[in-house]
Short mmCIF file of C-alpha atoms and ligand atoms in Angstrom, two decimals:
data_model
loop_
_atom_site.label_atom_id
_atom_site.label_comp_id
_atom_site.label_asym_id
_atom_site.label_seq_id
_atom_site.Cartn_x
_atom_site.Cartn_y
_atom_site.Cartn_z
CA MET G 1316 15.81 39.00 15.18
CA THR G 1317 12.62 38.51 13.29
CA ARG G 1318 11.84 39.79 9.91
CA PRO G 1319 8.89 42.18 9.86
CA ALA G 1320 5.79 40.07 9.94
CA PRO G 1321 3.60 41.32 7.10
CA ARG G 1322 -0.05 41.01 7.92
CA ARG G 1323 -1.60 38.22 5.95
CA THR G 1324 -4.33 39.39 3.68
CA ALA G 1325 -7.30 37.29 2.73
CA LEU G 1326 -5.85 37.23 -0.74
CA ALA G 1327 -2.53 35.83 0.46
CA ALA G 1328 -4.35 33.22 2.49
CA ALA G 1329 -6.41 32.23 -0.53
CA ALA G 1330 -3.32 32.02 -2.69
CA SER G 1331 -1.66 29.81 -0.12
CA LEU G 1332 -4.71 27.55 0.03
CA ALA G 1333 -4.66 27.35 -3.73
CA LEU G 1334 -1.02 26.27 -3.59
CA ALA G 1335 -1.86 23.61 -1.02
CA ALA G 1336 -4.71 22.35 -3.20
CA LEU G 1337 -2.42 22.29 -6.20
CA LEU G 1338 0.17 20.29 -4.29
CA ALA G 1339 -2.47 17.89 -3.00
CA ALA G 1340 -3.82 17.41 -6.50
CA ALA G 1341 -0.43 16.80 -8.05
CA VAL G 1342 -0.21 13.15 -8.97
CA PRO G 1343 2.55 11.80 -6.77
CA ALA G 1344 5.37 10.78 -9.00
CA ALA G 1345 6.38 7.18 -8.55
CA ALA G 1346 9.74 6.89 -6.89
CA SER G 1347 12.15 7.00 -9.74
CA SER G 1348 15.73 6.15 -10.21
CA SER G 1349 18.23 8.93 -9.83
CA ALA G 1350 21.88 8.95 -10.68
CA ALA G 1351 22.62 5.80 -8.72
CA PRO G 1352 25.99 4.21 -9.33
CA SER G 1353 24.44 0.75 -9.21
CA ALA G 1354 21.02 -0.86 -9.36
CA ALA G 1355 18.81 1.27 -7.15
CA VAL G 1356 16.41 -0.30 -4.70
CA LEU G 1357 13.51 2.06 -4.61
CA ALA G 1358 10.67 2.59 -2.26
CA ALA G 1359 7.49 0.80 -3.33
CA PRO G 1360 5.30 2.98 -5.52
CA ASP G 1361 2.32 4.92 -4.30
CA ILE G 1362 -0.62 3.05 -5.85
CA PRO G 1363 -2.88 5.57 -7.63
CA ILE G 1364 -6.22 5.37 -5.84
CA ALA G 1365 -7.97 6.78 -8.92
CA ASN G 1366 -6.93 3.69 -10.87
CA VAL G 1367 -8.15 1.35 -8.13
CA LYS G 1368 -11.48 3.17 -8.13
CA THR G 1369 -11.74 2.90 -11.92
CA HIS G 1370 -11.53 -0.88 -11.55
CA LEU G 1371 -14.31 -0.74 -8.94
CA THR G 1372 -16.47 1.36 -11.26
CA GLN G 1373 -15.98 -1.25 -13.96
CA LEU G 1374 -16.89 -4.11 -11.59
CA GLN G 1375 -20.00 -2.19 -10.55
CA SER G 1376 -20.99 -1.71 -14.21
CA ILE G 1377 -20.46 -5.41 -14.84
CA ALA G 1378 -22.77 -6.27 -11.93
CA THR G 1379 -25.39 -3.75 -13.06
CA ALA G 1380 -25.35 -5.20 -16.57
CA ASN G 1381 -25.67 -8.77 -15.28
CA GLY G 1382 -28.56 -8.89 -12.84
CA GLY G 1383 -26.89 -6.94 -10.03
CA ASN G 1384 -24.21 -9.39 -8.94
CA ARG G 1385 -20.90 -11.03 -9.84
CA ALA G 1386 -21.58 -14.34 -8.14
CA HIS G 1387 -20.15 -17.77 -8.92
CA GLY G 1388 -21.90 -19.34 -11.90
CA LYS G 1389 -23.40 -16.04 -13.07
CA ALA G 1390 -22.48 -14.00 -16.13
CA GLY G 1391 -21.21 -11.15 -13.95
CA TYR G 1392 -18.48 -13.36 -12.53
CA LYS G 1393 -17.04 -14.40 -15.88
CA ALA G 1394 -17.25 -10.78 -17.11
CA SER G 1395 -15.22 -9.73 -14.02
CA ILE G 1396 -12.58 -12.34 -14.82
CA ASP G 1397 -12.40 -11.16 -18.43
CA TYR G 1398 -11.92 -7.54 -17.32
CA VAL G 1399 -9.04 -8.36 -14.97
CA LYS G 1400 -7.39 -10.78 -17.41
CA ALA G 1401 -7.37 -8.27 -20.27
CA LYS G 1402 -5.56 -5.68 -18.13
CA LEU G 1403 -2.94 -8.21 -17.03
CA ASP G 1404 -2.37 -9.58 -20.52
CA ALA G 1405 -1.82 -6.05 -21.84
CA ALA G 1406 0.71 -5.39 -19.05
CA GLY G 1407 2.88 -8.39 -19.88
CA PHE G 1408 1.71 -10.95 -17.33
CA THR G 1409 1.45 -14.62 -18.16
CA THR G 1410 -2.15 -15.45 -17.30
CA ALA G 1411 -3.94 -18.75 -16.92
CA LEU G 1412 -7.62 -19.42 -16.39
CA GLN G 1413 -8.22 -22.40 -14.15
CA THR G 1414 -11.68 -23.97 -14.22
CA PHE G 1415 -13.44 -26.03 -11.59
CA THR G 1416 -17.01 -27.08 -10.90
CA SER G 1417 -19.03 -26.08 -7.87
CA SER G 1418 -22.78 -26.44 -7.26
CA GLY G 1419 -23.18 -27.58 -10.83
CA ALA G 1420 -21.62 -24.47 -12.36
CA THR G 1421 -18.20 -23.78 -13.86
CA GLY G 1422 -15.97 -21.64 -11.67
CA TYR G 1423 -12.80 -19.78 -12.61
CA ASN G 1424 -9.56 -18.83 -10.91
CA LEU G 1425 -7.30 -16.40 -12.73
CA ILE G 1426 -3.57 -16.86 -12.09
CA ALA G 1427 -1.11 -14.23 -13.33
CA ASP G 1428 2.66 -14.66 -13.23
CA TRP G 1429 5.16 -11.83 -13.62
CA PRO G 1430 8.05 -13.21 -15.67
CA GLY G 1431 11.36 -13.35 -13.82
CA GLY G 1432 12.58 -13.88 -10.29
CA ASP G 1433 13.47 -17.13 -8.59
CA THR G 1434 10.62 -19.53 -9.40
CA SER G 1435 11.56 -21.70 -6.42
CA GLN G 1436 10.56 -18.75 -4.19
CA VAL G 1437 7.11 -17.51 -5.20
CA LEU G 1438 5.44 -14.60 -3.46
CA MET G 1439 1.74 -14.85 -4.10
CA SER G 1440 -1.02 -12.30 -3.55
CA GLY G 1441 -4.70 -13.20 -3.92
CA SER G 1442 -8.24 -11.90 -3.60
CA HIS G 1443 -11.60 -13.46 -4.28
CA LEU G 1444 -13.34 -11.90 -7.24
CA ASP G 1445 -16.81 -13.39 -6.73
CA SER G 1446 -19.64 -11.62 -4.94
CA VAL G 1447 -22.62 -13.09 -3.13
CA THR G 1448 -25.78 -13.25 -5.23
CA ALA G 1449 -27.41 -10.51 -3.13
CA GLY G 1450 -25.34 -7.68 -4.57
CA PRO G 1451 -22.41 -6.39 -6.63
CA GLY G 1452 -19.77 -7.12 -3.95
CA ILE G 1453 -17.74 -3.95 -4.34
CA ASN G 1454 -16.17 -3.92 -0.89
CA ASP G 1455 -16.49 -7.74 -0.62
CA ASN G 1456 -14.39 -8.23 -2.61
CA GLY G 1457 -14.03 -5.83 -5.48
CA SER G 1458 -11.77 -3.89 -3.11
CA GLY G 1459 -9.07 -6.54 -2.71
CA SER G 1460 -9.41 -7.59 -6.36
CA ALA G 1461 -8.94 -4.04 -7.66
CA ALA G 1462 -6.07 -3.29 -5.30
CA ILE G 1463 -4.02 -6.34 -6.27
CA LEU G 1464 -4.82 -5.71 -9.94
CA GLU G 1465 -3.43 -2.18 -9.65
CA THR G 1466 -0.42 -3.47 -7.69
CA ALA G 1467 0.27 -5.94 -10.49
CA LEU G 1468 -0.02 -3.14 -13.05
CA ALA G 1469 2.40 -1.06 -10.94
CA VAL G 1470 4.87 -3.97 -11.03
CA SER G 1471 4.65 -3.82 -14.81
CA ARG G 1472 4.96 0.00 -14.99
CA ALA G 1473 8.06 -0.14 -12.78
CA ALA G 1474 9.50 -3.03 -14.79
CA PHE G 1475 10.13 -4.41 -11.30
CA GLN G 1476 12.78 -7.12 -11.10
CA PRO G 1477 12.30 -8.74 -7.71
CA ALA G 1478 14.48 -11.55 -6.41
CA LYS G 1479 11.40 -13.71 -5.81
CA HIS G 1480 8.91 -14.68 -8.48
CA LEU G 1481 5.60 -12.81 -8.24
CA ARG G 1482 2.21 -14.42 -8.76
CA PHE G 1483 -1.23 -12.87 -8.39
CA ALA G 1484 -4.53 -14.76 -8.14
CA TRP G 1485 -8.23 -13.91 -8.35
CA TRP G 1486 -10.31 -16.66 -6.78
CA GLY G 1487 -13.73 -17.97 -7.76
CA ALA G 1488 -16.47 -19.19 -5.42
CA GLU G 1489 -14.96 -17.95 -2.16
CA GLU G 1490 -18.46 -17.13 -1.02
CA LEU G 1491 -19.39 -20.82 -1.38
CA GLY G 1492 -16.63 -21.87 1.02
CA MET G 1493 -13.28 -20.86 -0.57
CA VAL G 1494 -13.91 -23.34 -3.35
CA GLY G 1495 -11.53 -21.80 -5.91
CA SER G 1496 -8.55 -21.30 -3.60
CA LYS G 1497 -8.97 -24.80 -2.14
CA TYR G 1498 -9.04 -26.20 -5.65
CA TYR G 1499 -5.84 -24.33 -6.55
CA VAL G 1500 -3.92 -25.51 -3.49
CA ASN G 1501 -5.17 -29.10 -3.84
CA GLN G 1502 -4.20 -29.43 -7.49
CA LEU G 1503 -0.66 -28.11 -6.91
CA ALA G 1504 2.03 -30.77 -6.89
CA THR G 1505 3.74 -31.07 -3.50
CA ALA G 1506 6.95 -29.70 -5.03
CA ASP G 1507 5.09 -26.62 -6.33
CA ARG G 1508 3.43 -25.96 -2.97
CA ALA G 1509 6.87 -25.94 -1.38
CA LYS G 1510 7.92 -23.18 -3.78
CA ILE G 1511 5.33 -20.74 -2.44
CA ALA G 1512 7.33 -18.65 0.01
CA GLY G 1513 4.29 -16.69 1.12
CA TYR G 1514 0.64 -15.99 0.35
CA LEU G 1515 -0.92 -12.57 1.00
CA ASN G 1516 -4.73 -12.35 1.13
CA PHE G 1517 -6.86 -9.26 0.61
CA ASP G 1518 -10.57 -9.63 1.28
CA MET G 1519 -12.54 -6.46 2.19
CA ILE G 1520 -10.03 -3.63 2.44
CA GLY G 1521 -12.15 -0.54 1.73
CA SER G 1522 -14.92 -0.88 4.33
CA PRO G 1523 -17.05 2.27 4.65
CA ASN G 1524 -16.56 2.54 8.43
CA PRO G 1525 -13.06 1.11 8.35
CA GLY G 1526 -10.76 -0.57 10.79
CA TYR G 1527 -7.13 -1.43 10.04
CA PHE G 1528 -6.65 -5.12 10.76
CA VAL G 1529 -3.56 -7.20 10.04
CA TYR G 1530 -3.70 -11.00 10.03
CA ASP G 1531 -1.80 -12.57 12.88
CA ASP G 1532 -0.10 -15.37 10.97
CA ASP G 1533 3.42 -15.46 9.55
CA PRO G 1534 5.47 -13.04 11.72
CA THR G 1535 7.53 -11.61 8.86
CA ILE G 1536 4.48 -10.84 6.74
CA GLU G 1537 2.60 -9.44 9.73
CA GLN G 1538 5.56 -7.21 10.65
CA THR G 1539 5.85 -5.96 7.09
CA PHE G 1540 2.27 -4.68 7.11
CA LYS G 1541 2.70 -3.24 10.61
CA ASP G 1542 5.85 -1.42 9.45
CA TYR G 1543 3.93 0.16 6.60
CA TYR G 1544 1.15 1.42 8.87
CA ALA G 1545 3.64 2.59 11.50
CA GLY G 1546 5.31 4.60 8.75
CA ILE G 1547 2.07 6.49 8.09
CA SER G 1548 1.21 6.64 11.82
CA ILE G 1549 -1.97 4.55 11.57
CA PRO G 1550 -2.56 2.17 14.47
CA THR G 1551 -3.48 -1.40 13.55
CA GLU G 1552 -5.15 -4.28 15.35
CA ILE G 1553 -4.92 -8.00 14.88
CA GLU G 1554 -7.69 -9.38 12.68
CA THR G 1555 -10.10 -11.38 14.86
CA GLU G 1556 -13.36 -11.26 12.88
CA GLY G 1557 -13.32 -14.94 12.04
CA ASP G 1558 -9.79 -16.23 11.49
CA GLY G 1559 -9.67 -18.49 8.47
CA ARG G 1560 -12.75 -16.99 6.84
CA SER G 1561 -11.04 -16.30 3.55
CA ASP G 1562 -8.75 -17.71 0.88
CA HIS G 1563 -5.59 -17.72 2.96
CA ALA G 1564 -7.04 -20.66 4.94
CA PRO G 1565 -6.23 -23.40 2.40
CA PHE G 1566 -2.69 -22.04 2.01
CA LYS G 1567 -2.22 -21.98 5.75
CA SER G 1568 -3.52 -25.55 6.02
CA ALA G 1569 -0.90 -26.58 3.46
CA GLY G 1570 1.85 -25.11 5.66
CA ILE G 1571 2.45 -22.01 3.53
CA PRO G 1572 3.24 -18.75 5.41
CA VAL G 1573 0.24 -16.41 5.08
CA GLY G 1574 -0.79 -12.90 5.99
CA GLY G 1575 -3.16 -10.19 4.88
CA LEU G 1576 -5.23 -7.11 5.54
CA PHE G 1577 -8.88 -6.55 6.42
CA SER G 1578 -10.94 -3.42 7.13
CA GLY G 1579 -13.91 -5.11 8.82
CA ALA G 1580 -17.22 -6.76 7.89
CA ASP G 1581 -20.32 -7.08 10.08
CA TYR G 1582 -18.70 -6.65 13.48
CA THR G 1583 -19.42 -3.38 15.30
CA LYS G 1584 -16.81 -0.63 15.65
CA THR G 1585 -16.16 0.08 19.33
CA ALA G 1586 -15.80 3.52 20.86
CA ALA G 1587 -12.07 2.91 21.32
CA GLN G 1588 -11.73 1.97 17.65
CA ALA G 1589 -13.67 5.05 16.51
CA GLN G 1590 -11.42 7.13 18.75
CA LYS G 1591 -8.26 6.00 16.99
CA TRP G 1592 -9.53 5.42 13.45
CA GLY G 1593 -12.41 7.84 13.13
CA GLY G 1594 -15.76 6.68 11.77
CA THR G 1595 -18.84 5.71 13.73
CA SER G 1596 -18.83 3.63 16.88
CA GLY G 1597 -21.74 1.30 17.51
CA GLN G 1598 -22.04 0.72 13.78
CA ALA G 1599 -20.73 -2.17 11.65
CA PHE G 1600 -17.47 -1.73 9.77
CA ASP G 1601 -19.53 -2.63 6.70
CA ARG G 1602 -23.29 -2.29 7.10
CA CYS G 1603 -23.71 -3.57 3.53
CA TYR G 1604 -21.78 -6.78 4.10
CA HIS G 1605 -23.30 -9.45 1.80
CA ALA G 1606 -26.15 -7.07 0.94
CA SER G 1607 -27.46 -5.38 -2.19
CA CYS G 1608 -26.05 -2.04 -1.00
CA ASP G 1609 -22.42 -3.26 -1.32
CA THR G 1610 -22.09 -0.96 -4.33
CA SER G 1611 -19.39 1.44 -5.47
CA ALA G 1612 -20.79 3.87 -2.87
CA ASN G 1613 -19.87 1.38 -0.14
CA ILE G 1614 -16.17 2.24 -0.07
CA ASN G 1615 -14.05 4.44 2.16
CA ASP G 1616 -11.48 5.89 -0.24
CA THR G 1617 -8.91 6.61 2.45
CA ALA G 1618 -8.96 3.02 3.70
CA LEU G 1619 -8.80 1.69 0.15
CA ASP G 1620 -5.87 4.00 -0.62
CA ARG G 1621 -3.90 3.03 2.48
CA SER G 1622 -4.59 -0.68 1.98
CA SER G 1623 -3.48 -0.49 -1.66
CA ASP G 1624 -0.23 1.26 -0.74
CA ALA G 1625 0.35 -1.28 2.05
CA ILE G 1626 -0.05 -4.10 -0.49
CA ALA G 1627 2.53 -2.56 -2.82
CA TYR G 1628 4.88 -2.01 0.11
CA ALA G 1629 4.55 -5.67 1.14
CA VAL G 1630 4.93 -7.03 -2.38
CA TRP G 1631 8.05 -4.92 -2.92
CA SER G 1632 9.64 -5.62 0.46
CA LEU G 1633 8.85 -9.33 0.66
CA SER G 1634 10.08 -10.08 -2.85
CA ALA G 1635 13.25 -7.99 -2.75
CA ALA G 1636 16.76 -9.31 -2.95
CA THR G 1637 17.83 -11.42 0.01
CA THR G 1638 21.44 -10.50 -0.66
CA PRO G 1639 22.21 -6.94 0.45
CA PRO G 1640 22.09 -4.43 -2.38
CA PRO G 1641 25.46 -2.96 -3.25
CA THR G 1642 26.89 0.07 -1.49
CA GLY G 1643 25.77 3.24 -3.12
CA THR G 1644 22.15 2.15 -3.38
CA VAL G 1645 19.67 5.00 -3.47
CA PHE G 1646 16.43 4.80 -1.49
CA GLU G 1647 14.22 7.68 -2.55
CA ASN G 1648 10.75 9.19 -2.09
CA THR G 1649 9.66 11.58 -4.84
CA THR G 1650 6.09 12.14 -3.66
CA ASP G 1651 5.48 15.82 -2.89
CA VAL G 1652 4.50 16.72 0.68
CA ALA G 1653 3.19 20.22 1.40
CA VAL G 1654 4.79 21.95 4.41
CA PRO G 1655 2.12 24.05 6.16
CA ASP G 1656 3.03 27.65 6.80
CA ASN G 1657 4.13 28.30 10.38
CA GLY G 1658 2.53 25.00 11.29
CA ALA G 1659 2.97 21.43 12.34
CA ALA G 1660 5.91 19.35 11.17
CA VAL G 1661 5.32 17.00 8.22
CA THR G 1662 7.21 13.87 7.27
CA SER G 1663 8.05 11.86 4.18
CA SER G 1664 9.07 8.21 4.50
CA VAL G 1665 11.66 6.05 2.82
CA ALA G 1666 11.64 2.31 3.54
CA VAL G 1667 15.04 0.68 3.62
CA ALA G 1668 15.13 -3.11 3.31
CA GLY G 1669 17.68 -5.77 2.53
CA ARG G 1670 20.59 -4.19 4.43
CA THR G 1671 22.41 -5.90 7.27
CA GLY G 1672 23.57 -4.22 10.46
CA ASN G 1673 23.72 -0.53 11.13
CA ALA G 1674 23.63 2.52 8.91
CA PRO G 1675 26.96 4.06 7.89
CA SER G 1676 28.80 6.78 9.79
CA THR G 1677 28.68 8.82 6.59
CA LEU G 1678 25.05 8.37 5.63
CA LYS G 1679 24.27 10.73 2.75
CA VAL G 1680 20.88 12.44 2.99
CA GLY G 1681 19.86 14.25 -0.19
CA VAL G 1682 17.15 16.84 0.41
CA ASP G 1683 15.13 18.78 -2.17
CA ILE G 1684 12.66 21.15 -0.51
CA LYS G 1685 11.08 23.91 -2.57
CA HIS G 1686 10.34 26.97 -0.43
CA THR G 1687 10.16 30.73 -0.86
CA TYR G 1688 12.12 31.53 2.35
CA ARG G 1689 14.31 28.68 3.52
CA GLY G 1690 15.19 30.35 6.85
CA ASP G 1691 11.69 29.31 7.99
CA LEU G 1692 12.58 25.64 7.87
CA VAL G 1693 13.79 23.20 10.50
CA VAL G 1694 14.77 19.86 8.97
CA ASP G 1695 15.52 16.58 10.74
CA LEU G 1696 16.26 13.02 9.69
CA LEU G 1697 14.36 10.45 11.78
CA ALA G 1698 15.87 6.98 12.10
CA PRO G 1699 13.53 3.93 12.12
CA ASP G 1700 13.49 3.98 15.94
CA GLY G 1701 12.50 7.66 15.92
CA SER G 1702 15.89 9.17 16.88
CA ALA G 1703 16.19 12.62 15.34
CA TYR G 1704 19.26 14.01 13.58
CA ARG G 1705 19.15 17.75 12.96
CA LEU G 1706 20.03 18.56 9.37
CA LYS G 1707 19.18 22.23 9.39
CA ASN G 1708 18.04 24.85 11.89
CA SER G 1709 15.81 27.81 11.14
CA SER G 1710 17.51 31.14 10.58
CA SER G 1711 15.39 34.25 10.39
CA GLY G 1712 17.74 36.15 8.10
CA ASP G 1713 18.17 33.45 5.45
CA SER G 1714 15.75 34.63 2.80
CA ALA G 1715 17.03 32.46 -0.05
CA ASP G 1716 14.73 29.98 -1.80
CA ASN G 1717 14.78 26.19 -1.37
CA VAL G 1718 16.81 23.70 0.58
CA ILE G 1719 18.68 21.61 -1.96
CA ALA G 1720 21.57 19.94 -0.23
CA THR G 1721 23.24 16.67 0.65
CA TYR G 1722 23.92 16.24 4.36
CA THR G 1723 26.25 13.68 5.88
CA VAL G 1724 24.99 12.07 9.08
CA ASN G 1725 26.76 9.75 11.47
CA ALA G 1726 23.98 7.16 11.71
CA SER G 1727 26.20 4.29 12.82
CA SER G 1728 24.17 3.66 15.98
CA GLU G 1729 20.99 3.12 13.94
CA ALA G 1730 19.72 -0.08 12.34
CA ALA G 1731 19.81 0.41 8.58
CA ASN G 1732 16.56 -1.43 7.79
CA GLY G 1733 13.23 0.20 8.52
CA THR G 1734 11.31 3.34 7.74
CA TRP G 1735 13.39 6.50 7.76
CA LYS G 1736 11.69 9.86 7.66
CA LEU G 1737 12.50 13.39 6.69
CA ARG G 1738 10.76 15.77 9.10
CA VAL G 1739 10.25 19.35 7.99
CA GLN G 1740 8.67 22.17 9.97
CA ASP G 1741 8.03 25.74 8.89
CA ILE G 1742 8.25 27.96 11.95
CA ALA G 1743 7.54 31.44 10.55
CA ALA G 1744 4.50 32.90 8.86
CA GLN G 1745 4.07 33.90 5.22
CA ASP G 1746 6.39 31.88 3.00
CA THR G 1747 5.55 28.28 2.16
CA GLY G 1748 6.79 25.29 0.24
CA TYR G 1749 6.89 21.52 -0.05
CA ILE G 1750 9.17 18.52 0.14
CA ASP G 1751 9.86 17.77 -3.51
CA SER G 1752 11.92 14.62 -2.96
CA TRP G 1753 14.58 13.21 -0.68
CA LYS G 1754 16.84 10.21 -0.64
CA LEU G 1755 19.22 8.15 1.40
CA THR G 1756 22.37 6.70 -0.14
CA PHE G 1757 23.76 3.69 1.73
N1 LIG X 3049 -15.36 -12.88 2.46
C1 LIG X 3049 -15.33 -13.07 3.88
C2 LIG X 3049 -16.60 -13.80 4.27
O1 LIG X 3049 -17.59 -13.63 3.60
C3 LIG X 3049 -15.27 -11.75 4.59
C4 LIG X 3049 -14.73 -11.87 5.93
C5 LIG X 3049 -15.39 -11.93 7.10
C6 LIG X 3049 -13.36 -11.92 6.24
N2 LIG X 3049 -14.53 -12.02 8.12
C7 LIG X 3049 -13.29 -12.02 7.63
C8 LIG X 3049 -12.20 -11.89 5.46
C9 LIG X 3049 -12.04 -12.08 8.25
C10 LIG X 3049 -10.98 -11.96 6.10
C11 LIG X 3049 -10.90 -12.08 7.48
O2 LIG X 3049 -16.62 -14.54 5.23
ZN1 ZN X 3050 -17.95 -12.37 1.64
CA1 CA X 3051 6.55 30.20 6.45
#
């Protein structure tokens, strides 16, 4: 009934660890189009955290070279704007520098439009790029600025063609009372304000002792962020650390639907929050808030990574076609996920959006799992509500490699939209593998 269980040698264990490390290090491939019969709607890309961190390193260098800050009216602010603008111009965005005056100094907003989409429905994402004078402002708010920059660059790399028109903004003089974003909203003609379908704000999203807070504003935007975090099993809380303390406030005042993310400033993490999110209770989410120590060391990479991916997910989902994509659309995740040997189940998510009603009775589930002994594997499809559909049982005698198959599932009792998951568990010791990719065809 069982195959002989060879004793694991230290060498085998080391080799297996090396494989896991290799898999972890592999740059996750962006979801890519497969042989779809029609325009494929793909999962939002995984934003490369290394790129986001490169932008933060550059902002830190700019501060260091300019008296230690990137504050309104200082050379470090304009140098930050120039850095961001050059990246966007090279990626094909239409950029505009908007100037205003505050406290006797010239301030700048940078507005970047991605050509295409319905310009009467604009989805806007913004972050303030200025720091306080006390320090370089890497969490507040290099973090949001770098994450939306990398999201914009991902839009360009994907040659994304959303139904809505995408606009990104980097605000000046937020630290002086949201001066730049107020100026932008005030100077917009009433007709142009009405075209902004939503504004997403990102201010402090890589706090060193992070929380995962979602703004409690427009319900659709809020739910979109919550869906993303539910998909990666991270609990969220409603943002309460000073509602209206950032650049979404002027948009909200103008009647524009707003939302956003926040990882905490000078409030203290409670024991309950440390329990669910890790980190240190009794300590501020960001002990360097508005201080000279808000440097590139003042970032939690995991929080920054999750926030960046959540931004991409929201930008992709909220700008997608409002008409259902045609039948035969492929929703795919090509990011590798290691399956631990004889261990816990792992999952890979695919977000389905823009469909109406339930999934089909002949839902096609394409699975590509690389493994050295496929009999070890139990594979299930999880619907958005968590219902499990068994695709494959383990079978101790099946020593062949890999599970590369298309399964047909009667999913007609499941809502089509939401986060679907492939769950894979390896239930026998020795052989290992990984989820290479999987897809749903609706
Ligand atoms: N830049 C904001 C500020 O200095 C940071 C902040 C504090 C914040 N509380 C917030 C941002 C709540 C968003 C939501 O005030
Ligand atoms: Zn601030
Ligand atoms: Ca195994």
